[in-house]
Each structure stands twice: as C-alpha cells, then as structure tokens.
mmCIF file of C-alpha atoms in Angstrom:
data_model
loop_
_atom_site.group_PDB
_atom_site.id
_atom_site.type_symbol
_atom_site.label_atom_id
_atom_site.label_comp_id
_atom_site.label_asym_id
_atom_site.label_seq_id
_atom_site.Cartn_x
_atom_site.Cartn_y
_atom_site.Cartn_z
ATOM 1 C CA UNK A 1185 -0.243 -0.042 0.061
ATOM 2 C CA UNK A 1186 2.456 2.367 0.718
ATOM 3 C CA UNK A 1187 5.057 1.984 -1.731
ATOM 4 C CA UNK A 1188 7.588 5.095 -3.649
ATOM 5 C CA UNK A 1189 4.458 6.300 -5.633
ATOM 6 C CA UNK A 1190 2.339 6.832 -3.129
ATOM 7 C CA UNK A 1191 4.655 7.978 -0.595
ATOM 8 C CA UNK A 1192 5.813 10.419 -3.064
ATOM 9 C CA UNK A 1193 1.998 11.576 -4.167
ATOM 10 C CA UNK A 1194 1.417 12.312 -0.832
ATOM 11 C CA UNK A 1195 4.476 13.174 1.248
ATOM 12 C CA UNK A 1196 5.451 15.750 -0.747
ATOM 13 C CA UNK A 1197 1.613 17.475 0.009
ATOM 14 C CA UNK A 1198 2.093 16.880 3.489
ATOM 15 C CA UNK A 1199 4.949 18.530 3.935
ATOM 16 C CA UNK A 1200 3.828 21.445 2.036
ATOM 17 C CA UNK A 1201 1.457 21.524 3.966
ATOM 18 C CA UNK A 1202 3.272 21.477 7.295
ATOM 19 C CA UNK A 1203 5.472 24.094 6.005
ATOM 20 C CA UNK A 1204 2.764 26.298 5.618
ATOM 21 C CA UNK A 1205 1.025 25.591 8.462
ATOM 22 C CA UNK A 1206 4.266 25.374 10.775
ATOM 23 C CA UNK A 1207 5.056 29.005 9.287
ATOM 24 C CA UNK A 1208 2.016 30.171 10.219
ATOM 25 C CA UNK A 1209 2.109 28.758 13.985
ATOM 26 C CA UNK A 1210 6.006 30.202 14.198
ATOM 27 C CA UNK A 1211 5.050 33.347 12.786
ATOM 28 C CA UNK A 1212 2.221 34.002 15.546
ATOM 29 C CA UNK A 1213 4.362 32.855 18.426
ATOM 30 C CA UNK A 1214 6.492 35.172 18.056
ATOM 31 C CA UNK A 1215 4.213 37.901 17.291
ATOM 32 C CA UNK A 1216 2.725 37.331 21.162
ATOM 33 C CA UNK A 1217 6.085 37.122 22.455
ATOM 34 C CA UNK A 1218 6.248 40.942 20.695
ATOM 35 C CA UNK A 1219 3.268 41.644 22.437
ATOM 36 C CA UNK A 1220 4.120 40.124 25.619
ATOM 37 C CA UNK A 1221 6.899 42.238 25.206
ATOM 38 C CA UNK A 1222 4.946 45.113 24.326
ATOM 39 C CA UNK A 1223 2.531 44.494 27.255
ATOM 40 C CA UNK A 1224 6.085 45.095 30.005
ATOM 41 C CA UNK A 1225 6.930 48.234 28.512
ATOM 42 C CA UNK A 1226 4.049 49.465 28.984
ATOM 43 C CA UNK A 1227 3.832 48.140 32.252
ATOM 44 C CA UNK A 1228 7.191 49.681 32.540
ATOM 45 C CA UNK A 1229 6.356 52.818 31.405
ATOM 46 C CA UNK A 1230 3.152 53.702 33.844
ATOM 47 C CA UNK A 1231 5.794 52.786 37.117
ATOM 48 C CA UNK B 674 7.798 53.371 -3.718
ATOM 49 C CA UNK B 675 8.375 56.513 -1.544
ATOM 50 C CA UNK B 676 5.390 55.380 0.625
ATOM 51 C CA UNK B 677 6.648 51.940 1.276
ATOM 52 C CA UNK B 678 10.382 52.704 2.464
ATOM 53 C CA UNK B 679 8.583 54.503 5.020
ATOM 54 C CA UNK B 680 8.509 52.223 8.475
ATOM 55 C CA UNK B 681 5.308 53.864 10.209
ATOM 56 C CA UNK B 682 3.195 53.776 6.482
ATOM 57 C CA UNK B 683 4.385 50.623 6.318
ATOM 58 C CA UNK B 684 2.989 49.184 9.403
ATOM 59 C CA UNK B 685 -0.730 50.737 8.427
ATOM 60 C CA UNK B 686 -0.619 49.919 4.914
ATOM 61 C CA UNK B 687 0.666 45.750 6.170
ATOM 62 C CA UNK B 688 -1.723 45.814 8.630
ATOM 63 C CA UNK B 689 -4.961 46.718 6.262
ATOM 64 C CA UNK B 690 -3.618 43.919 3.357
ATOM 65 C CA UNK B 691 -2.346 41.415 5.575
ATOM 66 C CA UNK B 692 -5.491 39.197 6.030
ATOM 67 C CA UNK B 693 -6.712 39.527 2.479
ATOM 68 C CA UNK B 694 -3.433 38.733 1.560
ATOM 69 C CA UNK B 695 -3.486 35.328 4.352
ATOM 70 C CA UNK B 696 -7.098 34.810 2.997
ATOM 71 C CA UNK B 697 -6.199 34.099 -0.843
ATOM 72 C CA UNK B 698 -3.017 32.159 0.679
ATOM 73 C CA UNK B 699 -4.438 29.962 2.434
ATOM 74 C CA UNK B 700 -7.398 30.139 -0.572
ATOM 75 C CA UNK B 701 -5.437 29.572 -3.667
ATOM 76 C CA UNK B 702 -2.947 27.159 -2.126
ATOM 77 C CA UNK B 703 -5.081 24.659 -0.980
ATOM 78 C CA UNK B 704 -7.440 24.722 -3.858
ATOM 79 C CA UNK B 705 -4.167 25.040 -6.281
ATOM 80 C CA UNK B 706 -3.432 21.464 -4.312
ATOM 81 C CA UNK B 707 -6.191 20.148 -3.940
ATOM 82 C CA UNK B 708 -6.487 20.621 -7.872
ATOM 83 C CA UNK B 709 -3.729 19.296 -8.543
ATOM 84 C CA UNK B 710 -4.638 16.171 -6.878
ATOM 85 C CA UNK B 711 -7.338 15.305 -9.557
ATOM 86 C CA UNK B 712 -5.534 15.987 -12.439
ATOM 87 C CA UNK B 713 -5.476 13.727 -14.929
ATOM 88 C CA UNK B 714 -2.613 11.305 -14.160
ATOM 89 C CA UNK B 715 0.114 11.828 -17.053
ATOM 90 C CA UNK B 716 1.297 10.139 -20.156
ATOM 91 C CA UNK B 717 4.490 9.703 -18.984
ATOM 92 C CA UNK B 718 4.671 9.714 -15.906
ATOM 93 C CA UNK B 719 0.620 8.384 -14.358
ATOM 94 C CA UNK B 720 0.281 9.102 -10.676
ATOM 95 C CA UNK B 721 3.550 10.488 -10.517
ATOM 96 C CA UNK B 722 2.278 13.930 -12.149
ATOM 97 C CA UNK B 723 0.568 15.144 -8.258
ATOM 98 C CA UNK B 724 3.509 16.578 -6.728
ATOM 99 C CA UNK B 725 4.591 18.721 -9.556
ATOM 100 C CA UNK B 726 2.299 21.262 -8.316
ATOM 101 C CA UNK B 727 4.269 21.260 -4.151
ATOM 102 C CA UNK B 728 7.826 21.026 -5.611
ATOM 103 C CA UNK B 729 7.334 23.388 -8.055
ATOM 104 C CA UNK B 730 6.317 25.986 -6.605
ATOM 105 C CA UNK B 731 8.220 25.546 -3.012
ATOM 106 C CA UNK B 732 11.665 25.353 -5.051
ATOM 107 C CA UNK B 733 10.667 28.309 -7.445
ATOM 108 C CA UNK B 734 9.639 30.041 -4.355
ATOM 109 C CA UNK B 735 13.317 29.377 -2.246
ATOM 110 C CA UNK B 736 15.090 31.157 -5.217
ATOM 111 C CA UNK B 737 12.739 33.951 -5.095
ATOM 112 C CA UNK B 738 13.525 34.935 -1.340
ATOM 113 C CA UNK B 739 17.029 34.585 -1.723
ATOM 114 C CA UNK B 740 17.423 36.648 -4.569
ATOM 115 C CA UNK B 741 15.013 39.245 -3.008
ATOM 116 C CA UNK B 742 16.874 39.513 0.181
ATOM 117 C CA UNK B 743 19.937 39.986 -1.957
ATOM 118 C CA UNK B 744 19.080 42.860 -3.891
ATOM 119 C CA UNK B 745 17.680 44.187 -0.792
ATOM 120 C CA UNK B 746 20.321 43.567 0.785
ATOM 121 C CA UNK B 747 22.195 45.828 -1.495
ATOM 122 C CA UNK B 748 19.889 47.809 -1.842
ATOM 123 C CA UNK B 749 20.017 48.534 2.199
ATOM 124 C CA UNK B 750 24.101 48.662 1.881
ATOM 125 C CA UNK B 751 23.944 51.755 -0.746
ATOM 126 C CA UNK B 752 21.077 53.671 0.005
ATOM 127 C CA UNK B 753 21.386 52.401 4.565
ATOM 128 C CA UNK B 754 17.441 52.323 4.372
ATOM 129 C CA UNK B 755 16.378 50.405 7.626
ATOM 130 C CA UNK B 756 13.393 48.792 6.456
ATOM 131 C CA UNK B 757 15.039 46.915 3.687
ATOM 132 C CA UNK B 758 17.007 45.139 5.902
ATOM 133 C CA UNK B 759 14.072 44.337 8.474
ATOM 134 C CA UNK B 760 12.016 42.756 5.073
ATOM 135 C CA UNK B 761 15.721 40.248 4.938
ATOM 136 C CA UNK B 762 15.229 38.919 8.372
ATOM 137 C CA UNK B 763 11.808 38.788 8.186
ATOM 138 C CA UNK B 764 12.005 36.491 4.815
ATOM 139 C CA UNK B 765 15.422 34.724 5.881
ATOM 140 C CA UNK B 766 13.284 32.358 8.411
ATOM 141 C CA UNK B 767 9.885 32.116 5.513
ATOM 142 C CA UNK B 768 12.710 31.386 2.844
ATOM 143 C CA UNK B 769 14.609 28.237 5.306
ATOM 144 C CA UNK B 770 11.135 26.655 5.059
ATOM 145 C CA UNK B 771 10.015 26.952 1.949
ATOM 146 C CA UNK B 772 13.593 25.076 0.916
ATOM 147 C CA UNK B 773 12.814 22.646 3.284
ATOM 148 C CA UNK B 774 9.173 22.039 1.485
ATOM 149 C CA UNK B 775 11.151 21.932 -0.687
ATOM 150 C CA UNK B 776 13.795 19.986 0.071
ATOM 151 C CA UNK B 777 11.492 16.904 1.400
ATOM 152 C CA UNK B 778 8.973 16.868 -1.761
ATOM 153 C CA UNK B 779 11.730 16.476 -4.412
ATOM 154 C CA UNK B 780 13.578 13.621 -2.486
ATOM 155 C CA UNK B 781 10.180 12.046 -1.515
ATOM 156 C CA UNK B 782 9.383 12.661 -5.896
ATOM 157 C CA UNK B 783 13.022 11.928 -7.042
ATOM 158 C CA UNK B 784 12.692 7.921 -5.041
ATOM 159 C CA UNK B 785 10.055 6.995 -8.198
ATOM 160 C CA UNK B 786 10.976 9.243 -11.200
ATOM 161 C CA UNK B 787 15.262 9.008 -10.569
ATOM 162 C CA UNK B 788 15.328 6.124 -8.765
ATOM 163 C CA UNK B 789 17.347 7.581 -5.760
ATOM 164 C CA UNK B 790 16.102 10.369 -3.338
ATOM 165 C CA UNK B 791 19.210 12.043 -3.506
ATOM 166 C CA UNK B 792 22.356 12.617 -4.975
ATOM 167 C CA UNK B 793 25.372 14.091 -4.246
ATOM 168 C CA UNK B 794 27.046 14.445 -7.841
ATOM 169 C CA UNK B 795 23.604 16.431 -9.351
ATOM 170 C CA UNK B 796 24.194 20.149 -8.841
ATOM 171 C CA UNK B 797 20.880 21.147 -8.365
ATOM 172 C CA UNK B 798 19.803 19.203 -5.502
ATOM 173 C CA UNK B 799 23.470 19.870 -3.355
ATOM 174 C CA UNK B 800 22.650 24.414 -4.097
ATOM 175 C CA UNK B 801 19.520 23.874 -3.109
ATOM 176 C CA UNK B 802 20.901 22.173 -0.035
ATOM 177 C CA UNK B 803 23.278 24.758 -0.031
ATOM 178 C CA UNK B 804 20.466 27.162 -0.155
ATOM 179 C CA UNK B 805 18.941 26.035 3.501
ATOM 180 C CA UNK B 806 22.424 26.853 4.596
ATOM 181 C CA UNK B 807 22.762 29.929 3.425
ATOM 182 C CA UNK B 808 19.279 30.830 4.666
ATOM 183 C CA UNK B 809 20.453 29.438 8.853
ATOM 184 C CA UNK B 810 23.814 31.306 8.345
ATOM 185 C CA UNK B 811 22.884 34.389 7.984
ATOM 186 C CA UNK B 812 19.728 34.199 10.643
ATOM 187 C CA UNK B 813 22.558 32.908 13.333
ATOM 188 C CA UNK B 814 24.951 35.832 11.582
ATOM 189 C CA UNK B 815 23.007 38.345 11.890
ATOM 190 C CA UNK B 816 20.933 37.275 15.849
ATOM 191 C CA UNK B 817 24.587 36.483 17.580
ATOM 192 C CA UNK B 818 26.141 39.864 15.412
ATOM 193 C CA UNK B 819 22.491 41.736 16.991
ATOM 194 C CA UNK B 820 23.604 40.921 20.739
ATOM 195 C CA UNK B 821 26.554 43.648 19.954
ATOM 196 C CA UNK B 822 25.691 45.597 18.094
ATOM 197 C CA UNK B 823 22.617 45.526 16.106
ATOM 198 C CA UNK B 824 23.334 48.414 12.907
ATOM 199 C CA UNK B 825 26.927 45.863 12.302
ATOM 200 C CA UNK B 826 25.018 41.944 12.773
ATOM 201 C CA UNK B 827 22.334 43.273 9.926
ATOM 202 C CA UNK B 828 25.220 45.543 8.020
ATOM 203 C CA UNK B 829 27.154 41.940 7.439
ATOM 204 C CA UNK B 830 24.226 39.861 7.042
ATOM 205 C CA UNK B 831 24.044 41.879 4.005
ATOM 206 C CA UNK B 832 27.355 41.367 2.621
ATOM 207 C CA UNK B 833 26.843 37.746 2.786
ATOM 208 C CA UNK B 834 23.205 37.897 0.811
ATOM 209 C CA UNK B 835 24.866 40.188 -1.670
ATOM 210 C CA UNK B 836 27.989 37.927 -1.979
ATOM 211 C CA UNK B 837 26.417 34.833 -2.044
ATOM 212 C CA UNK B 838 23.635 35.923 -4.506
ATOM 213 C CA UNK B 839 25.645 33.057 -6.404
ATOM 214 C CA UNK B 840 24.189 30.034 -5.441
ATOM 215 C CA UNK B 841 20.561 31.113 -6.538
ATOM 216 C CA UNK B 842 21.352 32.467 -10.139
ATOM 217 C CA UNK B 843 23.674 28.657 -10.646
ATOM 218 C CA UNK B 844 21.085 27.124 -9.208
ATOM 219 C CA UNK B 845 18.436 29.255 -12.082
ATOM 220 C CA UNK B 846 21.046 27.875 -15.062
ATOM 221 C CA UNK B 847 22.986 24.503 -13.665
ATOM 222 C CA UNK B 848 20.794 22.261 -15.256
ATOM 223 C CA UNK B 849 21.384 24.127 -18.532
ATOM 224 C CA UNK B 850 24.954 24.306 -17.919
ATOM 225 C CA UNK B 851 25.113 20.865 -16.521
ATOM 226 C CA UNK B 852 24.141 17.073 -17.028
ATOM 227 C CA UNK B 853 21.893 17.117 -13.243
ATOM 228 C CA UNK B 854 19.813 14.017 -12.523
ATOM 229 C CA UNK B 855 17.199 17.045 -11.963
ATOM 230 C CA UNK B 856 15.424 17.559 -15.064
ATOM 231 C CA UNK B 857 15.021 21.154 -16.805
ATOM 232 C CA UNK B 858 13.715 24.146 -15.008
ATOM 233 C CA UNK B 859 9.766 24.604 -15.770
ATOM 234 C CA UNK B 860 10.091 28.481 -15.180
ATOM 235 C CA UNK B 861 10.086 29.204 -19.433
ATOM 236 C CA UNK B 862 7.855 25.940 -19.806
ATOM 237 C CA UNK B 863 5.190 27.282 -17.717
ATOM 238 C CA UNK B 864 5.873 30.711 -19.235
ATOM 239 C CA UNK B 865 5.027 29.238 -22.967
ATOM 240 C CA UNK B 866 1.865 27.234 -21.698
ATOM 241 C CA UNK B 867 0.507 30.179 -19.949
ATOM 242 C CA UNK B 868 0.368 31.813 -22.602
ATOM 243 C CA UNK B 869 -1.190 28.452 -24.891
ATOM 244 C CA UNK B 870 -3.626 28.336 -22.349
ATOM 245 C CA UNK B 871 -4.744 32.302 -22.270
ATOM 246 C CA UNK B 872 -4.572 32.247 -25.799
ATOM 247 C CA UNK B 873 -7.147 29.357 -25.970
ATOM 248 C CA UNK B 874 -9.417 30.957 -23.337
ATOM 249 C CA UNK B 875 -9.566 33.823 -25.683
ATOM 250 C CA UNK B 876 -10.780 31.470 -28.613
ATOM 251 C CA UNK B 877 -7.145 32.020 -31.147
ATOM 252 C CA UNK B 878 -4.426 29.320 -30.229
ATOM 253 C CA UNK B 879 -6.230 26.493 -32.083
ATOM 254 C CA UNK B 880 -6.615 23.580 -29.685
ATOM 255 C CA UNK B 881 -3.048 22.976 -28.316
ATOM 256 C CA UNK B 882 -4.118 24.306 -24.267
ATOM 257 C CA UNK B 883 -3.564 20.202 -23.605
ATOM 258 C CA UNK B 884 0.118 19.397 -26.098
ATOM 259 C CA UNK B 885 3.126 18.909 -23.707
ATOM 260 C CA UNK B 886 5.899 20.980 -24.398
ATOM 261 C CA UNK B 887 8.179 19.933 -27.058
ATOM 262 C CA UNK B 888 11.618 19.334 -23.929
ATOM 263 C CA UNK B 889 10.228 19.149 -20.641
ATOM 264 C CA UNK B 890 6.541 18.035 -21.549
ATOM 265 C CA UNK B 891 4.587 19.887 -18.832
ATOM 266 C CA UNK B 892 1.006 19.717 -20.978
ATOM 267 C CA UNK B 893 -1.249 22.605 -20.583
ATOM 268 C CA UNK B 894 -4.266 20.801 -18.586
ATOM 269 C CA UNK B 895 -1.435 21.197 -16.211
ATOM 270 C CA UNK B 896 -0.692 24.793 -16.392
ATOM 271 C CA UNK B 897 -3.892 25.872 -14.468
ATOM 272 C CA UNK B 898 -3.317 24.688 -11.239
ATOM 273 C CA UNK B 899 0.087 25.120 -11.330
ATOM 274 C CA UNK B 900 0.057 28.576 -11.581
ATOM 275 C CA UNK B 901 -3.151 28.811 -9.156
ATOM 276 C CA UNK B 902 -1.085 27.181 -5.867
ATOM 277 C CA UNK B 903 2.178 28.455 -6.579
ATOM 278 C CA UNK B 904 0.083 31.533 -6.515
ATOM 279 C CA UNK B 905 -1.172 30.870 -3.104
ATOM 280 C CA UNK B 906 2.164 29.284 -2.289
ATOM 281 C CA UNK B 907 3.459 32.972 -3.455
ATOM 282 C CA UNK B 908 0.859 35.182 -1.465
ATOM 283 C CA UNK B 909 0.667 32.965 1.544
ATOM 284 C CA UNK B 910 4.994 33.209 2.275
ATOM 285 C CA UNK B 911 4.055 36.345 2.128
ATOM 286 C CA UNK B 912 1.140 37.415 4.018
ATOM 287 C CA UNK B 913 3.428 35.529 6.802
ATOM 288 C CA UNK B 914 6.198 37.677 5.855
ATOM 289 C CA UNK B 915 4.398 40.827 6.811
ATOM 290 C CA UNK B 916 3.315 39.035 9.610
ATOM 291 C CA UNK B 917 7.985 38.300 10.671
ATOM 292 C CA UNK B 918 8.211 42.179 9.167
ATOM 293 C CA UNK B 919 5.481 44.273 11.702
ATOM 294 C CA UNK B 920 7.334 41.556 14.745
ATOM 295 C CA UNK B 921 11.085 42.857 13.666
ATOM 296 C CA UNK B 922 10.056 46.151 12.925
ATOM 297 C CA UNK B 923 8.458 46.626 16.604
ATOM 298 C CA UNK B 924 11.222 44.427 18.017
ATOM 299 C CA UNK B 925 13.767 47.715 16.400
ATOM 300 C CA UNK B 926 11.504 50.034 18.380
ATOM 301 C CA UNK B 927 11.264 48.347 21.500
ATOM 302 C CA UNK B 928 15.125 47.977 21.317
ATOM 303 C CA UNK B 929 14.979 51.688 20.848
ATOM 304 C CA UNK B 930 12.641 52.237 23.390
ATOM 305 C CA UNK B 931 14.268 50.485 26.156
ATOM 306 C CA UNK B 932 18.189 52.335 25.273
ATOM 307 C CA UNK B 933 15.830 55.616 26.183
ATOM 308 C CA UNK B 934 14.169 53.826 28.922
ATOM 309 C CA UNK B 935 17.566 52.895 30.476
ATOM 310 C CA UNK B 936 18.976 56.417 29.028
ATOM 311 C CA UNK B 937 16.857 58.457 30.913
ATOM 312 C CA UNK B 938 16.712 56.024 34.461
ATOM 313 C CA UNK B 939 20.763 56.638 34.499
ATOM 314 C CA UNK B 940 19.865 60.604 34.076
ATOM 315 C CA UNK B 941 17.129 60.606 36.352
ATOM 316 C CA UNK B 942 19.616 58.609 39.264
ATOM 317 C CA UNK B 943 22.727 60.826 38.031
ATOM 318 C CA UNK B 944 20.776 63.975 38.917
ATOM 319 C CA UNK B 945 18.441 63.177 42.453
ATOM 320 C CA UNK B 946 22.259 61.617 43.521
ATOM 321 C CA UNK B 947 20.915 57.923 44.512
#
C-alpha cells in the first residue's frame, strides 16, 4: 500500500501543508512574544 | 515606492492588507493543491505528475526569496535604509521553510522518478541544500552579531546575502549548463504554456492547450492548477513575511525605547544623586 509512488504523492502534499501550517504557527508565536514584550514595556512606563 | 519606504506607513499598509493576502493565499494555495490532486494522470509519469504542484512552487519560491533578499541587502548597503534590512530579517525564516519543503518534496518525488532520494553528484540538489545552509547562516550571523551591535549584525548579514547570491544564479542555470539528474527549469515552459492557455481561452490558439511542450513535457492541462498553487503559495508566504516584518519593526522600536528608558533612568539617578 505504502509504495514509493504513494509516499511521493501524499508525502510531498503533506510536507507542503505542514510547511504552511508550521510557518503560520511560528509567525503567531513570535507575534505573541512581541505583544508580551510590549505589555511589559507599557507596565514599566506606567510605574 | 517612497510611500512604502517609510516604516510607519508600511506598518499601516501591512496591517490592512495582511489578512486579505493570508486568506487569498490559503484559499488559492490549498485550492490549487486539491485541484492538483484531481488532475488526469500524465501519459509518461502517470500519478507521479502530482508532486509537481507542490514541489515547483516551493523550489521556485526558495530562489525568489533569496534573490529578493540579496537585492534588498544591496539596497540597504547602498542607501542605508532600514526597511530592506527588516525585509531580509523577516524573509529569511520564510525562505528556510520553503527550502526545506522543496528539499523534502524533491527527495520524495525523486525516489520513484529518478530512483534515488538524493544524489550528491547532482548540482541542482546540492545547490538547494547549500541555499538552506545560507538561509540558516544568515539568521545565525545576524542574531549573534546583533547581541553586540544590531546595526553591525544587519550590515554584515547584508554583505553575506549580496556575496552569496551566486547560489541562486547557479541554481537557475545549472540544469542548462551541466548534465544533471534533476529535470530542466520549468519556468520558461510554464510561461510558454500559460500564454497558450490564455490564447485558447480567448479562442485564438487552436486546440494546443493540453499539448505537452517540446522539451519538458508539462502538458497545458497542468498549467492552471500549477499557476493557482504557485500564486496561492507565494501570497501565503508573503502574508507570513509581512507578519514577521511587523514583528521585526516592533522589536527594533522596542529595543530603541528600552535604550532610551535606560538612559532616562541613568540620567535621573545621576541628577537626583540616588
């Protein structure tokens, strides 16, 4: 069932989809980090 | 051009356009992939034509991103503008991801078509791996040097990008210059077939739309899903890149504000004698 042809087709589509999902997740994570940094700075300024 | 060269204006434009680019990218990207899975089998390759719709967009994008980073780095070095440097910082992880996707999809596709996952004697494959290392070297170089001096880190990174663009040029032409396992560039073939598909749609091109091209053999029937996937993938990663550019811009401003805050604290401590 899992011959080279099957792996070539579904593996490559899976890799492409994973790449897109991974990029999206990483972008969200770094943006959340910068938001936290902004919050910290805001609190520092308010002190 | 100058309108977008202003970081504040760029941020405003990026915030407004990013969700649309992302939605369009996801829609067209995944739509094109699904279309690619449903195409009729190729005469020669049968079902193995299908990885074309994910490998070609990622391999092409890996070269486009590095090429555009090198041009931006050159602009940053000559005109000393921060926005091209921020573009490079944001585009590097995106480029690294698409290069990994290109390498993985290429290896998986290579096993049944070229009878091997990898061949060190094939310059196109080796150059793609080298490109991944170049993305990683750039990221590490800038991060490490930026701990001492962010401006120096970005400038050294820009010099590295300009100097290493030769990999992109070689990757583009190596399939024409050398005898390689990897097939020739699909770019010119896709452009030619796109022209034929458009002419057919306009009713001026006879019935040649589904005919294979002379050399590479990508039939016209595969061009629309390929173009849709390429467009979707490029828009998607552009949207992610804009997100990361916003992140780099905010981080740069945060760093500057922190420096000012520290200087203000030091001044107050000195002035009040505490």
